[in-house]
XYZ file of C-alpha atoms in Angstrom:
313
model
C -5.966 -32.757 28.414
C -8.416 -31.108 26.905
C -8.948 -31.462 23.235
C -8.626 -29.095 20.020
C -11.229 -27.582 18.217
C -10.141 -29.553 15.368
C -10.605 -32.879 17.446
C -13.661 -31.818 19.036
C -15.140 -31.247 15.284
C -14.053 -34.684 14.151
C -15.653 -36.424 17.140
C -18.913 -34.460 16.823
C -18.955 -35.263 13.282
C -18.705 -39.051 14.078
C -21.528 -38.205 16.374
C -23.457 -37.025 13.666
C -23.513 -40.368 11.981
C -23.873 -42.285 15.324
C -26.683 -40.210 15.968
C -28.349 -40.654 12.575
C -27.407 -44.433 12.422
C -29.814 -44.588 15.821
C -32.733 -42.542 14.053
C -32.600 -45.558 11.334
C -32.561 -48.329 13.740
C -35.257 -46.828 15.996
C -37.241 -45.567 12.980
C -37.174 -41.831 14.347
C -36.823 -39.172 11.856
C -34.583 -36.304 13.339
C -33.981 -32.966 11.538
C -30.572 -31.371 10.933
C -30.976 -29.154 14.173
C -31.752 -32.019 16.129
C -28.880 -33.822 14.766
C -26.336 -30.822 15.315
C -28.146 -30.380 19.192
C -27.372 -33.753 19.938
C -23.739 -34.337 18.654
C -22.839 -30.653 20.447
C -24.512 -32.010 23.813
C -22.627 -35.307 23.597
C -19.157 -33.481 22.480
C -19.567 -30.492 24.603
C -18.070 -27.267 23.677
C -14.516 -26.078 25.290
C -14.108 -22.516 26.262
C -12.668 -21.625 22.860
C -15.936 -23.467 21.085
C -18.260 -21.714 23.394
C -17.637 -18.287 22.898
C -20.556 -16.410 20.836
C -19.886 -14.799 17.706
C -21.393 -11.699 16.684
C -24.551 -13.453 15.874
C -24.810 -15.122 18.819
C -23.727 -18.554 17.334
C -21.217 -20.314 19.275
C -17.960 -20.374 17.326
C -18.071 -24.467 17.761
C -21.421 -24.463 16.119
C -20.875 -22.227 13.058
C -17.475 -24.708 12.592
C -19.598 -28.131 12.717
C -22.038 -27.185 10.259
C -18.997 -26.153 8.033
C -17.411 -29.460 8.511
C -20.866 -31.433 7.589
C -19.548 -30.736 4.146
C -16.790 -33.378 4.781
C -19.596 -35.907 5.240
C -21.738 -34.977 2.161
C -18.348 -34.904 -0.216
C -17.768 -38.423 1.353
C -20.722 -39.676 0.285
C -21.500 -40.711 3.874
C -24.540 -37.771 4.159
C -26.723 -36.552 2.294
C -28.838 -33.381 2.761
C -32.397 -32.977 1.449
C -35.129 -30.926 1.787
C -36.817 -33.081 4.367
C -33.925 -33.711 6.479
C -30.822 -35.210 6.563
C -30.128 -38.774 5.782
C -27.689 -41.469 6.549
C -26.230 -43.248 3.537
C -25.058 -46.919 3.655
C -21.629 -46.071 3.263
C -21.991 -43.727 6.089
C -23.340 -46.223 8.546
C -20.334 -48.795 7.733
C -17.985 -46.138 8.275
C -19.038 -45.648 11.876
C -18.047 -49.743 11.595
C -14.728 -49.415 9.434
C -13.432 -46.113 11.734
C -14.499 -46.605 15.021
C -12.592 -44.187 17.132
C -11.692 -40.614 16.320
C -8.231 -40.829 14.963
C -9.197 -43.123 12.387
C -12.427 -41.478 11.450
C -10.335 -37.976 10.991
C -7.492 -39.710 8.943
C -10.384 -41.277 6.391
C -12.170 -38.190 6.197
C -9.511 -36.149 5.307
C -7.661 -38.287 2.707
C -10.964 -39.554 1.172
C -10.933 -43.061 1.927
C -13.361 -45.297 0.937
C -14.922 -47.448 3.549
C -13.804 -51.265 2.578
C -15.836 -52.997 0.557
C -16.182 -56.269 3.328
C -17.165 -53.900 6.109
C -20.945 -54.779 7.161
C -23.923 -52.116 7.691
C -24.529 -52.301 11.230
C -27.235 -53.470 12.851
C -29.410 -52.576 16.095
C -28.123 -54.398 19.157
C -30.665 -56.769 20.131
C -33.410 -54.761 22.340
C -32.198 -51.576 21.110
C -33.894 -48.690 22.599
C -32.689 -45.246 21.454
C -30.601 -43.641 24.087
C -32.143 -40.532 25.976
C -31.301 -37.579 24.228
C -28.350 -35.602 25.633
C -29.782 -32.227 23.966
C -33.296 -32.934 25.165
C -33.997 -29.894 26.118
C -33.261 -28.286 22.787
C -34.719 -30.963 20.537
C -38.258 -29.552 20.357
C -38.316 -27.276 17.333
C -40.697 -24.836 17.646
C -43.013 -24.095 14.664
C -42.023 -21.483 12.358
C -45.134 -18.633 13.180
C -46.133 -17.276 9.643
C -45.930 -13.681 9.651
C -49.821 -12.066 8.935
C -50.876 -11.643 5.844
C -52.124 -8.205 4.667
C -55.988 -9.021 3.518
C -55.528 -8.022 -0.082
C -58.557 -5.375 -1.016
C -60.168 -6.473 -4.126
C -62.284 -4.339 -6.151
C -65.286 -6.456 -7.658
C -65.323 -6.730 -11.229
C -68.941 -5.221 -11.793
C -67.585 -2.402 -9.619
C -64.351 -2.291 -12.169
C -66.025 -2.372 -15.059
C -69.080 0.113 -14.160
C -66.206 2.752 -13.474
C -64.209 1.759 -16.959
C -67.855 2.388 -18.782
C -68.664 5.800 -17.002
C -65.131 7.286 -17.824
C -65.668 6.448 -21.517
C -68.899 7.376 -21.518
C -67.814 10.848 -19.906
C -64.897 11.138 -22.248
C -67.205 10.561 -25.364
C -69.925 13.095 -24.214
C -67.523 15.485 -23.569
C -65.400 15.125 -27.195
C -68.684 14.707 -29.149
C -69.420 18.762 -29.286
C -65.803 19.180 -30.453
C -66.248 16.661 -33.104
C -69.291 18.313 -34.309
C -67.889 21.894 -34.415
C -64.601 20.706 -36.573
C -67.029 19.096 -38.954
C -69.055 22.372 -39.666
C -66.119 24.180 -39.311
C -67.438 26.480 -36.581
C -65.202 25.205 -33.696
C -62.869 27.593 -32.331
C -59.456 26.835 -30.454
C -61.803 28.409 -27.046
C -63.959 25.453 -27.614
C -61.314 22.720 -28.144
C -59.594 24.165 -24.855
C -62.886 23.817 -22.900
C -63.492 20.756 -23.810
C -60.559 18.734 -23.272
C -60.361 19.747 -19.249
C -64.127 18.724 -19.001
C -63.547 14.947 -20.638
C -60.505 14.629 -18.065
C -62.473 16.065 -14.959
C -65.626 13.926 -16.064
C -63.512 10.793 -16.362
C -61.930 11.293 -13.172
C -64.952 11.738 -11.226
C -65.025 7.883 -10.537
C -61.769 6.285 -10.856
C -60.778 2.673 -11.883
C -59.889 0.585 -9.101
C -57.734 -2.126 -10.035
C -57.016 -5.384 -7.493
C -54.281 -4.300 -4.628
C -51.552 -6.962 -5.036
C -51.654 -9.279 -1.903
C -48.352 -8.854 0.055
C -46.236 -10.155 3.020
C -44.770 -8.058 5.274
C -41.009 -8.045 5.064
C -37.696 -7.149 6.789
C -35.808 -3.614 6.156
C -33.112 -5.504 4.439
C -31.943 -8.830 3.737
C -28.094 -9.915 3.584
C -26.399 -12.844 2.498
C -23.860 -13.272 5.139
C -20.754 -15.875 4.215
C -17.462 -16.521 3.378
C -17.840 -14.967 -0.007
C -18.658 -11.438 1.582
C -14.977 -10.060 0.769
C -15.397 -11.373 -2.772
C -18.491 -9.332 -3.274
C -16.399 -6.176 -1.702
C -17.275 -6.000 2.140
C -14.474 -5.278 4.460
C -14.913 -9.041 6.155
C -16.918 -12.467 6.090
C -19.911 -13.328 8.055
C -20.780 -9.385 8.472
C -24.381 -8.818 7.415
C -24.421 -5.215 8.163
C -22.195 -4.429 4.753
C -23.832 -2.682 1.571
C -22.269 -5.610 -0.128
C -23.811 -8.231 1.264
C -27.333 -6.924 0.903
C -30.009 -8.244 -1.585
C -32.597 -6.621 -3.492
C -36.240 -6.836 -3.225
C -38.211 -7.710 -6.534
C -42.198 -6.619 -5.555
C -43.464 -8.471 -8.612
C -42.693 -11.757 -7.192
C -42.006 -10.991 -3.585
C -38.552 -12.544 -3.521
C -35.040 -11.004 -2.172
C -32.502 -11.536 -4.896
C -28.749 -11.118 -5.342
C -26.521 -12.273 -8.610
C -22.560 -12.187 -8.297
C -19.968 -13.656 -10.016
C -17.879 -16.396 -7.910
C -14.830 -18.132 -8.304
C -15.372 -21.799 -8.300
C -15.531 -23.393 -4.901
C -17.278 -24.266 -1.872
C -19.074 -22.041 -0.146
C -21.431 -21.442 2.961
C -23.738 -18.949 4.191
C -26.878 -17.471 6.125
C -29.798 -15.151 5.494
C -29.807 -12.832 8.026
C -32.365 -9.950 8.688
C -32.154 -6.120 9.573
C -28.560 -6.082 9.050
C -27.618 -8.104 12.219
C -27.537 -11.629 13.438
C -30.382 -11.256 15.627
C -32.649 -12.762 13.366
C -31.317 -15.406 10.815
C -32.067 -18.803 8.779
C -30.052 -21.066 7.599
C -30.550 -24.527 5.719
C -34.106 -25.052 5.379
C -35.511 -22.226 6.720
C -34.543 -23.136 10.028
C -34.281 -20.449 12.047
C -30.425 -19.984 13.661
C -30.042 -23.526 11.776
C -27.191 -24.786 9.901
C -24.924 -23.006 7.314
C -26.400 -23.187 3.451
C -23.759 -24.446 1.351
C -23.021 -23.794 -2.455
C -20.818 -26.156 -4.506
C -20.042 -23.449 -7.317
C -18.239 -24.382 -10.577
C -17.665 -20.883 -11.040
C -19.310 -17.596 -12.747
C -22.354 -15.923 -12.117
C -24.766 -17.148 -9.444
C -28.080 -16.021 -8.142
C -29.678 -16.682 -4.772
C -33.130 -15.646 -3.852
C -34.528 -15.866 -0.422
C -38.252 -16.242 0.086
C -39.227 -14.458 3.314
C -42.696 -16.416 3.321
C -40.753 -20.114 3.738
C -37.484 -18.604 5.056
C -36.067 -20.575 2.493
C -33.747 -20.302 -0.547
C -33.240 -21.240 -4.399
C -29.944 -20.973 -6.223
C -29.169 -21.037 -9.985
């Protein structure tokens, strides 16, 4: 009998811990994408889970990435900038709750791992099994978008331009000043002197340094399970205006601030109002969801297109 999505998800969550434990034994460091790929390869999607959502993401993959928050809440998994790390309690949980039913029950109820449960050690002669997701474990290096070469005016040229402009203004104004002092200047003389100063000063304008910038997408959206709170018709829909971030030219960051109720939220960065190009945790293309444990109130999320990653405060 085929297992339900819920049953499969718990099996995959346990597999996440199994894969990370094997990584500890073998000394291999696995990133989030590799761990999730291995978990879904060992526990394949059923027909419903394999259905692709609007962004080309399998339904089961999205469910799993959201559900990994349960492992974090239980204290069995730590999600850091450098990757995912299993805790000692997480390793012990694979021993204390060895089957899917006991594992799911403990995770849902918040049952702590019994204190006398040992930390599992690698079997004698252990060799990490050949990956079931070997074809997908290689994560391609992210290509950096080409930077525009900044054209900077040399300091001497800038200083020369300023000096010439100042001298031109001084030369043009001096006759007017003398005429006023002598009481001989007419309104016509003054009117002629002012345009002359402006024209002379404009003959060699000041050239300041250009700002070095990175090519940016047309639009950046926070697509997640809080979009309806922001006023969008539905969640996980990057095409709506309510999900769009604002670009700050000064620091080259995309930003969005919003008032959110207290709760746990998940989201991704989606470019150009579609799922074709999207980034999740650690700036990974089509990676795991970003997570937000929010106490309530105003929150600001910033996206850096140079790193494809975010900051939250």
